[in-house]
Amino acid sequence: MVVSLVLGFLAMFVATMGMKCTRCGGDDKAKKARIAMTGGIVFIVAGLAALVACSWIGHQIVTDFYNPLTPMNVKYEFGPAIFIGWAGSALVLLGGALLSCSCPGSE
């Protein structure tokens, strides 16, 4: 999850540099489009990292819950945090996909 957060901040920085209203990278539109697409790809990787972390914990919770050798006082259930993590990772994936696909190609 920490890797996802670090990648998310990196993607925000890269995507901000690729915006049309910034002066980073000059006025070359193709260069800015590639920078914005790179930010979108990093957002997708960050979303996948968050999805893997949440799903891994979810699998561990389900496995421990149905294990007959696990004591009753140690069994966990899904809480709101795991659902927020899944929804957040889905939104980051969607945002990264939209940012990557919205960039114009070379004309």
Coordinates of N, CA and C in Angstrom, one line a residue:
M1 N 0.8 -1.2 0.0 CA 0.0 0.0 0.0 C 0.9 1.3 0.0
V2 N 2.0 1.2 0.7 CA 2.9 2.3 0.7 C 3.5 2.5 -0.7
V3 N 3.8 1.5 -1.4 CA 4.3 1.6 -2.8 C 3.2 2.3 -3.7
S4 N 1.9 2.0 -3.5 CA 0.9 2.6 -4.2 C 0.8 4.1 -3.9
L5 N 1.0 4.5 -2.7 CA 0.9 5.9 -2.3 C 2.1 6.6 -2.9
V6 N 3.3 6.1 -2.9 CA 4.4 6.7 -3.5 C 4.3 6.9 -5.0
L7 N 3.8 5.8 -5.6 CA 3.6 5.9 -7.1 C 2.5 6.9 -7.4
G8 N 1.5 7.0 -6.6 CA 0.4 7.9 -6.8 C 0.9 9.4 -6.8
F9 N 1.7 9.7 -5.8 CA 2.3 11.0 -5.7 C 3.2 11.3 -6.9
L10 N 4.0 10.3 -7.3 CA 4.8 10.5 -8.5 C 4.0 10.7 -9.7
A11 N 2.9 9.9 -9.8 CA 2.0 10.1 -11.0 C 1.4 11.5 -11.0
M12 N 1.0 12.0 -9.8 CA 0.4 13.3 -9.8 C 1.4 14.4 -10.2
F13 N 2.7 14.2 -9.8 CA 3.7 15.1 -10.2 C 3.9 15.1 -11.7
V14 N 4.0 13.9 -12.3 CA 4.3 13.7 -13.7 C 3.1 14.2 -14.5
A15 N 1.9 13.9 -14.1 CA 0.7 14.3 -14.8 C 0.5 15.9 -14.8
T16 N 0.9 16.5 -13.7 CA 0.9 17.9 -13.6 C 1.8 18.6 -14.5
M17 N 3.0 18.0 -14.7 CA 4.0 18.5 -15.7 C 3.5 18.4 -17.1
G18 N 2.6 17.4 -17.4 CA 2.1 17.2 -18.7 C 0.8 18.0 -19.0
M19 N 0.3 18.8 -18.1 CA -0.9 19.5 -18.4 C -0.6 20.6 -19.4
K20 N -1.6 21.0 -20.1 CA -1.4 22.0 -21.2 C -1.2 23.4 -20.6
C21 N -1.7 23.6 -19.4 CA -1.6 25.0 -18.8 C -0.2 25.2 -18.1
T22 N 0.6 24.2 -18.0 CA 1.9 24.4 -17.4 C 3.0 24.7 -18.4
R23 N 4.1 25.3 -18.0 CA 5.2 25.6 -18.9 C 6.3 24.7 -18.8
C24 N 6.2 23.6 -18.0 CA 7.3 22.6 -18.0 C 7.3 21.8 -19.3
G25 N 8.5 21.7 -19.8 CA 8.7 20.9 -21.0 C 8.5 21.7 -22.3
G26 N 8.3 23.0 -22.2 CA 8.2 23.8 -23.4 C 6.8 23.8 -23.9
D27 N 6.6 24.3 -25.1 CA 5.3 24.4 -25.7 C 5.0 23.2 -26.7
D28 N 5.8 22.2 -26.7 CA 5.7 21.1 -27.7 C 4.5 20.3 -27.2
K29 N 3.4 20.2 -28.0 CA 2.2 19.5 -27.6 C 2.4 18.0 -27.5
A30 N 3.2 17.5 -28.5 CA 3.5 16.0 -28.5 C 4.3 15.6 -27.3
K31 N 5.2 16.4 -26.9 CA 6.0 16.1 -25.7 C 5.1 16.1 -24.4
K32 N 4.3 17.1 -24.3 CA 3.4 17.2 -23.2 C 2.4 16.1 -23.1
A33 N 1.9 15.6 -24.3 CA 1.0 14.5 -24.4 C 1.7 13.2 -23.9
R34 N 3.0 13.0 -24.3 CA 3.7 11.8 -23.8 C 3.9 11.9 -22.3
I35 N 4.2 13.1 -21.8 CA 4.4 13.2 -20.3 C 3.1 12.9 -19.6
A36 N 2.0 13.4 -20.1 CA 0.7 13.1 -19.5 C 0.3 11.7 -19.6
M37 N 0.6 11.0 -20.7 CA 0.4 9.6 -20.8 C 1.2 8.8 -19.9
T38 N 2.5 9.2 -19.7 CA 3.3 8.6 -18.7 C 2.7 8.7 -17.3
G39 N 2.2 9.9 -17.0 CA 1.5 10.0 -15.7 C 0.3 9.1 -15.5
G40 N -0.4 8.9 -16.6 CA -1.5 8.0 -16.6 C -1.1 6.6 -16.4
I41 N 0.0 6.2 -17.0 CA 0.5 4.8 -16.9 C 0.9 4.6 -15.4
V42 N 1.6 5.6 -14.9 CA 2.0 5.4 -13.5 C 0.8 5.4 -12.5
F43 N -0.3 6.1 -12.9 CA -1.5 6.0 -12.1 C -2.1 4.6 -12.2
I44 N -2.0 4.0 -13.3 CA -2.5 2.6 -13.5 C -1.7 1.6 -12.6
V45 N -0.4 1.8 -12.6 CA 0.5 0.9 -11.8 C 0.2 1.1 -10.3
A46 N 0.0 2.4 -9.9 CA -0.4 2.7 -8.5 C -1.7 2.0 -8.2
G47 N -2.7 2.1 -9.1 CA -4.0 1.5 -8.8 C -3.9 0.0 -8.7
L48 N -3.0 -0.6 -9.5 CA -2.8 -2.1 -9.5 C -2.1 -2.5 -8.2
A49 N -1.2 -1.6 -7.7 CA -0.5 -1.9 -6.5 C -1.5 -1.9 -5.3
A50 N -2.4 -0.9 -5.3 CA -3.4 -0.8 -4.2 C -4.3 -1.9 -4.3
L51 N -4.7 -2.3 -5.5 CA -5.7 -3.4 -5.7 C -5.1 -4.7 -5.2
V52 N -3.8 -5.0 -5.5 CA -3.1 -6.2 -5.0 C -3.0 -6.2 -3.5
A53 N -2.7 -5.0 -2.9 CA -2.6 -5.0 -1.4 C -3.9 -5.3 -0.7
C54 N -5.0 -4.6 -1.2 CA -6.3 -4.8 -0.6 C -6.8 -6.3 -0.8
S55 N -6.6 -6.8 -2.0 CA -7.0 -8.2 -2.3 C -6.3 -9.2 -1.5
W56 N -5.0 -8.9 -1.3 CA -4.2 -9.9 -0.5 C -4.7 -9.9 0.9
I57 N -5.0 -8.8 1.5 CA -5.5 -8.8 2.8 C -6.9 -9.4 2.9
G58 N -7.7 -9.1 1.8 CA -9.0 -9.8 1.8 C -9.0 -11.3 1.7
H59 N -8.0 -11.8 0.9 CA -7.8 -13.2 0.8 C -7.4 -13.8 2.2
Q60 N -6.5 -13.1 2.8 CA -6.0 -13.6 4.1 C -7.2 -13.6 5.2
I61 N -8.1 -12.6 5.1 CA -9.2 -12.5 6.0 C -10.1 -13.7 5.8
V62 N -10.4 -14.0 4.5 CA -11.4 -15.1 4.2 C -10.7 -16.4 4.5
T63 N -9.4 -16.6 4.2 CA -8.8 -17.9 4.6 C -8.8 -18.1 6.1
D64 N -8.4 -17.1 6.8 CA -8.4 -17.3 8.3 C -9.8 -17.5 8.9
F65 N -10.8 -16.8 8.2 CA -12.2 -16.9 8.8 C -12.7 -18.4 8.6
Y66 N -12.4 -19.0 7.5 CA -12.9 -20.4 7.3 C -12.0 -21.5 7.7
N67 N -10.9 -21.1 8.3 CA -9.9 -22.1 8.8 C -10.4 -22.6 10.2
P68 N -10.7 -23.9 10.4 CA -11.2 -24.4 11.6 C -10.2 -24.3 12.8
L69 N -8.9 -24.2 12.4 CA -7.9 -24.2 13.5 C -7.7 -22.8 14.1
T70 N -8.2 -21.8 13.4 CA -8.1 -20.4 13.9 C -9.1 -20.2 15.1
P71 N -8.6 -19.7 16.2 CA -9.5 -19.4 17.3 C -10.6 -18.4 17.0
M72 N -11.8 -18.4 17.6 CA -12.8 -17.5 17.3 C -12.5 -16.1 17.6
N73 N -11.7 -15.8 18.6 CA -11.4 -14.4 18.9 C -10.3 -13.8 18.0
V74 N -9.7 -14.6 17.1 CA -8.7 -14.0 16.2 C -9.3 -13.9 14.8
K75 N -10.5 -14.3 14.5 CA -11.1 -14.2 13.2 C -11.6 -12.8 12.9
Y76 N -11.2 -12.3 11.8 CA -11.6 -11.0 11.3 C -12.7 -11.0 10.3
E77 N -13.4 -9.9 10.1 CA -14.4 -9.8 9.0 C -14.0 -8.6 8.2
F78 N -14.6 -8.5 7.0 CA -14.4 -7.3 6.2 C -15.0 -6.1 6.9
G79 N -14.2 -5.0 6.9 CA -14.7 -3.8 7.4 C -14.8 -2.7 6.3
P80 N -15.1 -1.5 6.6 CA -15.3 -0.5 5.6 C -13.9 -0.1 4.9
A81 N -12.8 -0.3 5.6 CA -11.5 0.1 5.1 C -11.2 -0.7 3.8
I82 N -11.5 -2.0 3.8 CA -11.1 -2.8 2.7 C -12.0 -2.4 1.5
F83 N -13.2 -2.1 1.7 CA -14.1 -1.7 0.6 C -13.7 -0.3 0.1
I84 N -13.3 0.6 1.0 CA -12.8 1.9 0.5 C -11.5 1.7 -0.3
G85 N -10.6 0.8 0.1 CA -9.4 0.5 -0.6 C -9.7 0.0 -2.0
W86 N -10.6 -0.9 -2.1 CA -11.0 -1.5 -3.4 C -11.6 -0.4 -4.3
A87 N -12.5 0.4 -3.7 CA -13.1 1.5 -4.5 C -12.1 2.5 -4.9
G88 N -11.2 2.9 -4.0 CA -10.1 3.9 -4.4 C -9.2 3.3 -5.4
S89 N -8.8 2.1 -5.4 CA -8.0 1.5 -6.4 C -8.7 1.5 -7.8
A90 N -10.0 1.2 -7.7 CA -10.7 1.2 -9.0 C -10.8 2.6 -9.6
L91 N -11.0 3.6 -8.7 CA -11.0 5.0 -9.2 C -9.7 5.4 -9.8
V92 N -8.6 5.0 -9.1 CA -7.3 5.4 -9.6 C -7.0 4.7 -10.9
L93 N -7.4 3.4 -11.1 CA -7.2 2.7 -12.3 C -8.0 3.4 -13.5
L94 N -9.3 3.8 -13.1 CA -10.1 4.5 -14.1 C -9.5 5.8 -14.5
G95 N -9.1 6.6 -13.5 CA -8.4 7.9 -13.8 C -7.2 7.7 -14.7
G96 N -6.4 6.8 -14.3 CA -5.1 6.5 -15.1 C -5.4 6.1 -16.5
A97 N -6.5 5.3 -16.7 CA -6.9 4.9 -18.1 C -7.4 6.0 -18.9
L98 N -8.2 6.9 -18.2 CA -8.7 8.0 -18.9 C -7.6 9.0 -19.3
L99 N -6.7 9.2 -18.4 CA -5.6 10.1 -18.7 C -4.7 9.6 -19.8
S100 N -4.5 8.3 -19.8 CA -3.7 7.7 -20.9 C -4.3 7.7 -22.2
C101 N -5.6 7.5 -22.2 CA -6.4 7.4 -23.5 C -6.8 8.7 -24.1
S102 N -6.8 9.8 -23.2 CA -7.3 11.1 -23.7 C -6.2 11.9 -24.4
C103 N -4.9 11.4 -24.3 CA -3.8 12.1 -25.0 C -3.9 11.9 -26.5
P104 N -3.7 13.0 -27.2 CA -3.7 12.8 -28.7 C -2.5 12.2 -29.2
G105 N -2.6 11.4 -30.2 CA -1.5 10.7 -30.8 C -0.8 11.6 -31.8
S106 N 0.3 11.1 -32.4 CA 1.0 12.0 -33.4 C 0.2 12.1 -34.6
E107 N 0.1 13.3 -35.1 CA -0.7 13.6 -36.3 C 0.2 14.0 -37.5

